[in-house]
Amino acid sequence: MNFFFFYISLMLLLAEESNQQCFSGVKFKSIPPNHLYNRLKKPLVIGYLGNIIRFQENSLEGMMNLIQINADGMHMQVQLTKDNQLILFGDDNFYRLTKEDFLVENLPFSEIVKMNIQKEIEYKLSDSTTIKKIYGSTVKVPLLSTVLNSIKGNNKLIYIELVPNHIPPQNPLDRHRAVEVAKLVGNLVKQLQLENDVFIVSKDPFKIYALSYYHPQLQFGWWPDVKMFDNITAYKMKEEYNDIPVIYESNCFDGTENGFLFAKYLLTSGMLAKSINSTLIDLPLEIYSNMTYFSNKITETNIVPILQSNYGQGTSIGLFGVFSDKSALYSPEDDLKFIRSLTDNGLTRFITNDVNRVKIALQRIVLESSSTSLNSPRWPILLGLFISFLCL
């Protein structure tokens, strides 16, 4: 009997010690070799919200156009309707895109299908600046099942972002809907046998945790948001995210810094992403380009080694927000320099509003590399051939 109590006490002690390590010894799982991501040539160029240069965001037409221009994949935002249908739509309210003032969660799809996404759409660039895009015609809000069935079989990586992105969740209903959308999206992906074609992401870790519970074999990741570095938001995140079961059990938030420093801890340590079993991470450009979010050393300029040391050497890292509407005026030479710096730093995918612009820069890098190889001294090759000839 004494041995039994000793054994139980030892196990509890070891479990507590493991929890106190706060996932520092945990690394990201590898993306399976048979996943489409591992079969495509890197770096990948993914159309953010479809191809919004030509078609409205999150539209079937925009996704299909990405196939025509030979993007490597497409990103889409997905959420639940009142009757638990999965639709492509990013906002909480329909007004900006349809001029119909209804919350998405309050309408069944039978009502949503009557709406039109307008030809003229305003995009907010800052608190004081907007731009207007004018498209050729109105389009409908599509079902996720319709979009997936339409693009299936085209060898394109499919990014499904689960929304809404309340950071942190605003109420218990947010958490309930997080579980439901994660469960239903995973079910649909499996039903259509797209497990090896899909990445599922969200800025809400509760959604990713639900995915890891119901669909652990899928590939998914937490998307950090620059808003997390706001002190008030970071305080709320610390309170809310502590309710994620594995974090609550580990006591890892106890004794950590608050505000900005807490957000920095979450990102650099990978603790949050690892606790919800992420296999990939994509950073917004605003975070990637600001080293103060990662390090206090002014000499460090590349965040990839910092992340890989904590997340795992094989961690797949991407970047979104590349060439957004905010950078409408640009120089091809600046594009080339920027994209080359990203590839040199080891980023494997770019999620962008302008697929062709990124592809042009990548093609120039390849051409310049080929040209350099052709112009390199050829006498060592010729000498080797001559020696081989003498040996015949």
CSV table of C-alpha atoms in Angstrom, one decimal:
chain,number,residue,atom,x,y,z
A,1,MET,CA,0.0,0.0,0.0
A,2,ASN,CA,2.8,2.4,0.9
A,3,PHE,CA,4.4,1.7,-2.5
A,4,PHE,CA,1.1,2.5,-4.2
A,5,PHE,CA,0.9,5.9,-2.6
A,6,PHE,CA,4.5,6.6,-3.3
A,7,TYR,CA,3.9,5.8,-7.0
A,8,ILE,CA,0.9,8.1,-7.2
A,9,SER,CA,2.8,10.9,-5.5
A,10,LEU,CA,5.7,10.4,-7.9
A,11,MET,CA,3.4,10.6,-10.9
A,12,LEU,CA,1.7,13.7,-9.7
A,13,LEU,CA,5.0,15.3,-9.1
A,14,LEU,CA,6.3,14.5,-12.5
A,15,ALA,CA,3.1,15.7,-14.1
A,16,GLU,CA,3.4,19.0,-12.2
A,17,GLU,CA,7.0,19.4,-13.3
A,18,SER,CA,6.1,18.7,-16.9
A,19,ASN,CA,3.3,21.3,-16.8
A,20,GLN,CA,5.7,23.9,-15.3
A,21,GLN,CA,7.9,23.5,-18.4
A,22,CYS,CA,5.0,25.1,-20.2
A,23,PHE,CA,5.5,23.2,-23.5
A,24,SER,CA,9.1,24.4,-23.8
A,25,GLY,CA,10.1,20.9,-24.8
A,26,VAL,CA,7.2,20.4,-27.2
A,27,LYS,CA,7.7,21.0,-30.9
A,28,PHE,CA,5.3,21.3,-33.7
A,29,LYS,CA,4.2,18.1,-35.4
A,30,SER,CA,5.4,17.6,-38.9
A,31,ILE,CA,3.0,18.1,-41.8
A,32,PRO,CA,2.6,14.6,-43.3
A,33,PRO,CA,4.6,13.9,-46.4
A,34,ASN,CA,1.5,12.9,-48.4
A,35,HIS,CA,-0.1,16.3,-47.8
A,36,LEU,CA,-0.4,18.5,-50.9
A,37,TYR,CA,1.7,21.2,-49.2
A,38,ASN,CA,4.8,18.9,-49.3
A,39,ARG,CA,4.2,18.1,-52.9
A,40,LEU,CA,4.1,21.6,-54.2
A,41,LYS,CA,7.2,23.6,-55.1
A,42,LYS,CA,8.1,26.3,-52.6
A,43,PRO,CA,7.5,29.1,-52.0
A,44,LEU,CA,3.8,29.0,-52.5
A,45,VAL,CA,1.6,31.9,-53.6
A,46,ILE,CA,-1.9,31.8,-52.0
A,47,GLY,CA,-4.7,34.2,-53.0
A,48,TYR,CA,-6.0,36.0,-49.9
A,49,LEU,CA,-9.9,36.0,-49.8
A,50,GLY,CA,-9.8,34.6,-53.4
A,51,ASN,CA,-8.6,37.0,-56.1
A,52,ILE,CA,-10.0,40.3,-54.9
A,53,ILE,CA,-8.2,42.1,-57.8
A,54,ARG,CA,-10.9,40.7,-60.1
A,55,PHE,CA,-13.7,39.5,-57.9
A,56,GLN,CA,-15.4,40.3,-54.6
A,57,GLU,CA,-13.8,38.8,-51.4
A,58,ASN,CA,-14.8,35.2,-50.4
A,59,SER,CA,-16.7,34.6,-53.7
A,60,LEU,CA,-16.8,31.4,-55.7
A,61,GLU,CA,-15.8,33.4,-58.7
A,62,GLY,CA,-12.7,34.7,-57.0
A,63,MET,CA,-11.6,31.2,-56.0
A,64,MET,CA,-12.1,29.8,-59.4
A,65,ASN,CA,-10.1,32.7,-60.9
A,66,LEU,CA,-7.1,31.7,-58.8
A,67,ILE,CA,-7.1,28.4,-60.6
A,68,GLN,CA,-7.1,30.2,-64.0
A,69,ILE,CA,-4.1,32.4,-63.1
A,70,ASN,CA,-2.3,29.3,-61.6
A,71,ALA,CA,-2.0,30.4,-58.0
A,72,ASP,CA,-0.7,27.7,-55.7
A,73,GLY,CA,-3.8,27.9,-53.5
A,74,MET,CA,-6.6,30.0,-52.1
A,75,HIS,CA,-7.6,31.4,-48.7
A,76,MET,CA,-11.2,31.8,-47.6
A,77,GLN,CA,-13.1,32.9,-44.5
A,78,VAL,CA,-15.8,30.6,-43.2
A,79,GLN,CA,-18.5,31.0,-40.5
A,80,LEU,CA,-21.8,29.6,-39.4
A,81,THR,CA,-25.3,30.9,-40.2
A,82,LYS,CA,-28.2,30.7,-37.8
A,83,ASP,CA,-29.2,27.3,-39.2
A,84,ASN,CA,-25.6,26.0,-38.9
A,85,GLN,CA,-24.7,26.3,-42.6
A,86,LEU,CA,-21.1,27.0,-43.5
A,87,ILE,CA,-20.7,30.0,-45.7
A,88,LEU,CA,-17.8,32.1,-47.1
A,89,PHE,CA,-18.1,35.4,-45.4
A,90,GLY,CA,-15.6,37.4,-43.2
A,91,ASP,CA,-17.6,40.2,-41.5
A,92,ASP,CA,-19.9,39.8,-38.5
A,93,ASN,CA,-22.5,41.9,-40.3
A,94,PHE,CA,-23.6,41.8,-43.9
A,95,TYR,CA,-23.9,45.5,-44.3
A,96,ARG,CA,-20.5,46.4,-45.8
A,97,LEU,CA,-20.8,44.0,-48.6
A,98,THR,CA,-24.5,43.7,-49.2
A,99,LYS,CA,-26.0,46.9,-47.7
A,100,GLU,CA,-28.3,44.6,-45.7
A,101,ASP,CA,-27.9,45.3,-42.0
A,102,PHE,CA,-28.1,41.9,-40.4
A,103,LEU,CA,-25.7,39.9,-38.2
A,104,VAL,CA,-24.6,36.7,-39.9
A,105,GLU,CA,-25.4,34.6,-36.9
A,106,ASN,CA,-29.0,35.8,-36.9
A,107,LEU,CA,-30.0,34.7,-40.5
A,108,PRO,CA,-30.6,31.3,-42.0
A,109,PHE,CA,-29.0,30.5,-45.4
A,110,SER,CA,-32.4,30.6,-47.0
A,111,GLU,CA,-32.4,34.4,-46.4
A,112,ILE,CA,-28.7,35.0,-47.1
A,113,VAL,CA,-29.0,33.4,-50.5
A,114,LYS,CA,-31.4,36.2,-51.5
A,115,MET,CA,-28.7,38.9,-50.9
A,116,ASN,CA,-26.2,40.2,-53.4
A,117,ILE,CA,-22.6,41.2,-52.7
A,118,GLN,CA,-22.5,44.6,-54.3
A,119,LYS,CA,-20.4,45.7,-57.3
A,120,GLU,CA,-18.9,48.6,-55.3
A,121,ILE,CA,-17.1,47.8,-52.1
A,122,GLU,CA,-15.2,50.0,-49.7
A,123,TYR,CA,-12.1,48.6,-48.0
A,124,LYS,CA,-10.8,50.3,-44.9
A,125,LEU,CA,-7.1,51.0,-45.0
A,126,SER,CA,-6.9,53.0,-41.7
A,127,ASP,CA,-9.2,54.8,-39.2
A,128,SER,CA,-9.4,57.7,-41.6
A,129,THR,CA,-8.8,56.2,-45.1
A,130,THR,CA,-10.8,53.9,-47.3
A,131,ILE,CA,-10.6,52.8,-51.0
A,132,LYS,CA,-13.4,51.7,-53.2
A,133,LYS,CA,-13.2,48.8,-55.6
A,134,ILE,CA,-15.7,48.4,-58.5
A,135,TYR,CA,-16.4,45.0,-59.9
A,136,GLY,CA,-18.1,43.8,-63.0
A,137,SER,CA,-21.3,42.4,-61.4
A,138,THR,CA,-22.9,41.4,-58.1
A,139,VAL,CA,-22.2,37.9,-56.7
A,140,LYS,CA,-23.8,35.6,-54.1
A,141,VAL,CA,-22.6,34.5,-50.7
A,142,PRO,CA,-21.6,30.9,-51.4
A,143,LEU,CA,-21.7,27.7,-49.2
A,144,LEU,CA,-18.4,26.2,-48.3
A,145,SER,CA,-19.5,22.9,-49.7
A,146,THR,CA,-20.2,24.5,-53.1
A,147,VAL,CA,-16.8,26.1,-53.2
A,148,LEU,CA,-14.9,23.0,-52.1
A,149,ASN,CA,-16.7,20.8,-54.6
A,150,SER,CA,-15.9,23.4,-57.4
A,151,ILE,CA,-12.2,23.6,-56.7
A,152,LYS,CA,-11.6,20.0,-55.7
A,153,GLY,CA,-9.1,18.1,-57.8
A,154,ASN,CA,-7.2,21.1,-59.1
A,155,ASN,CA,-4.0,20.5,-57.0
A,156,LYS,CA,-4.5,23.8,-55.0
A,157,LEU,CA,-3.7,24.2,-51.3
A,158,ILE,CA,-6.9,25.3,-49.6
A,159,TYR,CA,-6.7,27.6,-46.6
A,160,ILE,CA,-9.9,27.7,-44.5
A,161,GLU,CA,-9.9,30.5,-41.9
A,162,LEU,CA,-12.5,30.0,-39.2
A,163,VAL,CA,-14.2,33.3,-38.2
A,164,PRO,CA,-15.5,35.5,-36.6
A,165,ASN,CA,-12.2,36.7,-35.1
A,166,HIS,CA,-13.1,38.0,-31.7
A,167,ILE,CA,-9.8,38.4,-29.9
A,168,PRO,CA,-10.4,37.2,-27.2
A,169,PRO,CA,-13.9,35.7,-27.5
A,170,GLN,CA,-16.5,38.1,-26.2
A,171,ASN,CA,-19.0,35.8,-24.5
A,172,PRO,CA,-19.8,32.1,-23.9
A,173,LEU,CA,-21.8,32.0,-27.2
A,174,ASP,CA,-18.6,32.8,-29.0
A,175,ARG,CA,-17.0,29.7,-27.5
A,176,HIS,CA,-20.0,27.5,-28.3
A,177,ARG,CA,-19.9,28.7,-32.0
A,178,ALA,CA,-16.1,28.1,-32.1
A,179,VAL,CA,-16.7,24.5,-31.2
A,180,GLU,CA,-19.5,24.1,-33.8
A,181,VAL,CA,-17.7,25.7,-36.7
A,182,ALA,CA,-14.5,23.7,-36.1
A,183,LYS,CA,-16.5,20.4,-35.8
A,184,LEU,CA,-18.6,21.1,-38.9
A,185,VAL,CA,-15.7,22.3,-41.1
A,186,GLY,CA,-13.6,19.2,-40.2
A,187,ASN,CA,-16.6,16.9,-40.9
A,188,LEU,CA,-17.0,18.5,-44.4
A,189,VAL,CA,-13.3,18.3,-45.2
A,190,LYS,CA,-13.3,14.6,-44.3
A,191,GLN,CA,-16.6,13.9,-46.2
A,192,LEU,CA,-15.0,15.4,-49.4
A,193,GLN,CA,-11.8,13.6,-48.8
A,194,LEU,CA,-9.8,16.8,-48.8
A,195,GLU,CA,-7.7,16.1,-45.6
A,196,ASN,CA,-4.5,16.3,-47.6
A,197,ASP,CA,-5.4,19.5,-49.5
A,198,VAL,CA,-6.5,21.7,-46.6
A,199,PHE,CA,-4.9,23.9,-43.9
A,200,ILE,CA,-7.4,25.2,-41.3
A,201,VAL,CA,-6.5,28.4,-39.4
A,202,SER,CA,-8.0,30.9,-37.0
A,203,LYS,CA,-7.0,33.9,-35.0
A,204,ASP,CA,-9.2,32.4,-32.2
A,205,PRO,CA,-7.3,29.6,-30.5
A,206,PHE,CA,-10.6,28.1,-29.1
A,207,LYS,CA,-11.5,27.1,-32.6
A,208,ILE,CA,-8.2,25.5,-33.2
A,209,TYR,CA,-8.4,23.7,-29.8
A,210,ALA,CA,-11.8,22.3,-30.9
A,211,LEU,CA,-10.3,21.1,-34.1
A,212,SER,CA,-7.5,19.4,-32.3
A,213,TYR,CA,-10.1,17.6,-30.2
A,214,TYR,CA,-12.5,16.5,-32.9
A,215,HIS,CA,-10.2,16.3,-35.9
A,216,PRO,CA,-6.6,15.8,-34.7
A,217,GLN,CA,-5.5,14.3,-38.0
A,218,LEU,CA,-6.1,17.5,-39.9
A,219,GLN,CA,-3.5,20.2,-40.4
A,220,PHE,CA,-4.2,23.5,-38.6
A,221,GLY,CA,-2.6,26.5,-36.9
A,222,TRP,CA,-3.2,29.6,-34.9
A,223,TRP,CA,-2.9,32.9,-36.7
A,224,PRO,CA,-1.5,35.6,-34.5
A,225,ASP,CA,-3.1,39.1,-34.8
A,226,VAL,CA,-1.2,42.3,-34.3
A,227,LYS,CA,-4.1,43.5,-32.1
A,228,MET,CA,-2.8,41.1,-29.4
A,229,PHE,CA,0.0,43.5,-28.6
A,230,ASP,CA,-2.4,46.1,-27.4
A,231,ASN,CA,-2.1,46.1,-23.6
A,232,ILE,CA,-5.8,46.0,-22.9
A,233,THR,CA,-6.4,43.2,-25.4
A,234,ALA,CA,-3.4,41.2,-24.1
A,235,TYR,CA,-4.8,41.4,-20.5
A,236,LYS,CA,-8.2,40.0,-21.7
A,237,MET,CA,-6.4,37.3,-23.7
A,238,LYS,CA,-4.5,36.2,-20.6
A,239,GLU,CA,-7.8,35.9,-18.7
A,240,GLU,CA,-9.8,34.2,-21.4
A,241,TYR,CA,-7.2,31.9,-22.9
A,242,ASN,CA,-6.4,30.5,-19.5
A,243,ASP,CA,-9.7,28.6,-19.9
A,244,ILE,CA,-8.3,26.5,-22.7
A,245,PRO,CA,-8.2,23.2,-20.7
A,246,VAL,CA,-4.5,22.3,-21.4
A,247,ILE,CA,-3.4,25.8,-20.4
A,248,TYR,CA,-5.6,25.8,-17.3
A,249,GLU,CA,-4.2,22.5,-16.2
A,250,SER,CA,-0.6,23.6,-16.8
A,251,ASN,CA,-0.8,26.8,-14.8
A,252,CYS,CA,1.5,28.2,-17.4
A,253,PHE,CA,0.0,31.7,-17.3
A,254,ASP,CA,0.8,32.0,-13.6
A,255,GLY,CA,3.7,34.4,-13.0
A,256,THR,CA,3.9,35.6,-16.6
A,257,GLU,CA,4.2,39.2,-17.5
A,258,ASN,CA,1.1,41.2,-18.5
A,259,GLY,CA,0.1,43.3,-21.5
A,260,PHE,CA,2.5,43.6,-24.4
A,261,LEU,CA,5.1,41.4,-22.7
A,262,PHE,CA,2.5,38.6,-22.3
A,263,ALA,CA,1.6,38.8,-26.0
A,264,LYS,CA,5.3,38.6,-26.8
A,265,TYR,CA,5.7,35.6,-24.6
A,266,LEU,CA,2.8,33.8,-26.4
A,267,LEU,CA,4.3,34.4,-29.8
A,268,THR,CA,8.0,33.8,-29.2
A,269,SER,CA,7.7,30.8,-27.0
A,270,GLY,CA,5.0,29.2,-29.2
A,271,MET,CA,3.3,28.1,-25.9
A,272,LEU,CA,-0.2,28.9,-27.1
A,273,ALA,CA,0.2,27.4,-30.6
A,274,LYS,CA,1.8,24.2,-29.2
A,275,SER,CA,-0.8,23.8,-26.5
A,276,ILE,CA,-3.5,23.5,-29.1
A,277,ASN,CA,-1.5,21.2,-31.3
A,278,SER,CA,-0.8,23.5,-34.2
A,279,THR,CA,1.3,22.2,-37.1
A,280,LEU,CA,1.9,25.5,-38.9
A,281,ILE,CA,2.1,29.2,-38.3
A,282,ASP,CA,1.5,32.2,-40.6
A,283,LEU,CA,2.4,35.7,-39.5
A,284,PRO,CA,0.8,39.0,-40.5
A,285,LEU,CA,3.3,41.3,-42.2
A,286,GLU,CA,2.8,43.9,-39.4
A,287,ILE,CA,4.2,41.4,-36.9
A,288,TYR,CA,6.9,39.8,-39.1
A,289,SER,CA,8.4,43.2,-39.9
A,290,ASN,CA,8.6,44.4,-36.3
A,291,MET,CA,11.5,42.7,-34.4
A,292,THR,CA,10.4,44.2,-31.1
A,293,TYR,CA,7.6,41.6,-31.0
A,294,PHE,CA,10.3,38.9,-30.9
A,295,SER,CA,13.6,40.1,-29.5
A,296,ASN,CA,15.2,42.9,-27.5
A,297,LYS,CA,18.5,42.5,-29.5
A,298,ILE,CA,18.7,45.2,-32.1
A,299,THR,CA,21.3,43.1,-34.1
A,300,GLU,CA,18.7,40.4,-34.9
A,301,THR,CA,16.9,40.9,-38.2
A,302,ASN,CA,15.4,37.5,-39.0
A,303,ILE,CA,12.6,36.1,-36.8
A,304,VAL,CA,12.6,32.6,-38.5
A,305,PRO,CA,15.5,31.2,-36.4
A,306,ILE,CA,13.9,32.6,-33.2
A,307,LEU,CA,10.6,30.8,-34.0
A,308,GLN,CA,12.2,27.6,-35.2
A,309,SER,CA,14.3,27.3,-32.0
A,310,ASN,CA,11.1,27.3,-29.9
A,311,TYR,CA,8.6,25.8,-32.4
A,312,GLY,CA,10.9,23.2,-34.0
A,313,GLN,CA,13.5,23.3,-36.8
A,314,GLY,CA,11.1,21.9,-39.4
A,315,THR,CA,8.3,24.4,-38.5
A,316,SER,CA,6.5,25.6,-41.6
A,317,ILE,CA,6.3,29.4,-41.5
A,318,GLY,CA,4.2,31.6,-43.9
A,319,LEU,CA,3.4,35.3,-44.2
A,320,PHE,CA,0.0,37.0,-44.9
A,321,GLY,CA,-0.7,40.6,-45.8
A,322,VAL,CA,2.0,40.5,-48.6
A,323,PHE,CA,1.2,43.2,-51.1
A,324,SER,CA,-2.2,44.2,-49.7
A,325,ASP,CA,-4.2,47.1,-51.0
A,326,LYS,CA,-2.2,49.4,-48.7
A,327,SER,CA,0.8,48.9,-51.2
A,328,ALA,CA,-1.0,49.8,-54.4
A,329,LEU,CA,1.8,52.0,-55.6
A,330,TYR,CA,4.9,50.0,-55.9
A,331,SER,CA,8.3,49.6,-57.6
A,332,PRO,CA,9.1,46.2,-59.3
A,333,GLU,CA,12.7,46.6,-58.0
A,334,ASP,CA,11.4,47.1,-54.4
A,335,ASP,CA,9.1,44.0,-54.9
A,336,LEU,CA,12.1,41.9,-56.0
A,337,LYS,CA,14.2,43.0,-53.1
A,338,PHE,CA,11.4,42.4,-50.6
A,339,ILE,CA,10.4,38.9,-51.9
A,340,ARG,CA,14.0,37.9,-52.1
A,341,SER,CA,14.5,38.8,-48.5
A,342,LEU,CA,11.5,36.7,-47.5
A,343,THR,CA,12.7,33.6,-49.5
A,344,ASP,CA,16.3,34.0,-48.1
A,345,ASN,CA,14.8,34.0,-44.6
A,346,GLY,CA,13.2,30.7,-45.2
A,347,LEU,CA,9.5,31.6,-45.5
A,348,THR,CA,7.6,28.9,-47.5
A,349,ARG,CA,4.4,30.7,-48.5
A,350,PHE,CA,3.0,34.1,-49.2
A,351,ILE,CA,-0.7,34.8,-48.7
A,352,THR,CA,-1.5,37.9,-50.8
A,353,ASN,CA,-4.1,40.1,-52.3
A,354,ASP,CA,-2.0,40.3,-55.5
A,355,VAL,CA,-1.0,36.8,-56.7
A,356,ASN,CA,0.5,37.9,-60.0
A,357,ARG,CA,2.6,40.6,-58.4
A,358,VAL,CA,4.3,38.1,-56.1
A,359,LYS,CA,4.7,35.5,-58.9
A,360,ILE,CA,6.4,38.1,-61.1
A,361,ALA,CA,8.9,38.8,-58.4
A,362,LEU,CA,9.5,35.1,-57.8
A,363,GLN,CA,10.0,34.5,-61.5
A,364,ARG,CA,12.6,37.3,-61.7
A,365,ILE,CA,14.5,35.7,-58.8
A,366,VAL,CA,14.6,32.4,-60.7
A,367,LEU,CA,15.7,34.0,-63.9
A,368,GLU,CA,18.4,36.0,-62.3
A,369,SER,CA,19.6,32.9,-60.5
A,370,SER,CA,19.7,31.0,-63.8
A,371,SER,CA,21.5,33.8,-65.5
A,372,THR,CA,24.2,33.9,-62.7
A,373,SER,CA,24.7,30.2,-63.1
A,374,LEU,CA,25.2,30.5,-66.9
A,375,ASN,CA,27.6,33.4,-66.5
A,376,SER,CA,29.8,31.6,-63.9
A,377,PRO,CA,33.3,30.3,-65.1
A,378,ARG,CA,33.0,27.2,-67.2
A,379,TRP,CA,36.6,26.1,-67.3
A,380,PRO,CA,36.4,23.7,-64.3
A,381,ILE,CA,33.6,21.9,-66.1
A,382,LEU,CA,35.5,21.8,-69.4
A,383,LEU,CA,38.7,20.6,-67.6
A,384,GLY,CA,36.7,17.8,-65.9
A,385,LEU,CA,35.3,16.7,-69.3
A,386,PHE,CA,38.8,16.7,-70.8
A,387,ILE,CA,40.3,14.6,-68.0
A,388,SER,CA,37.3,12.2,-68.3
A,389,PHE,CA,38.1,11.9,-72.1
A,390,LEU,CA,41.8,11.1,-71.4
A,391,CYS,CA,40.7,8.3,-69.0
A,392,LEU,CA,38.6,6.6,-71.7
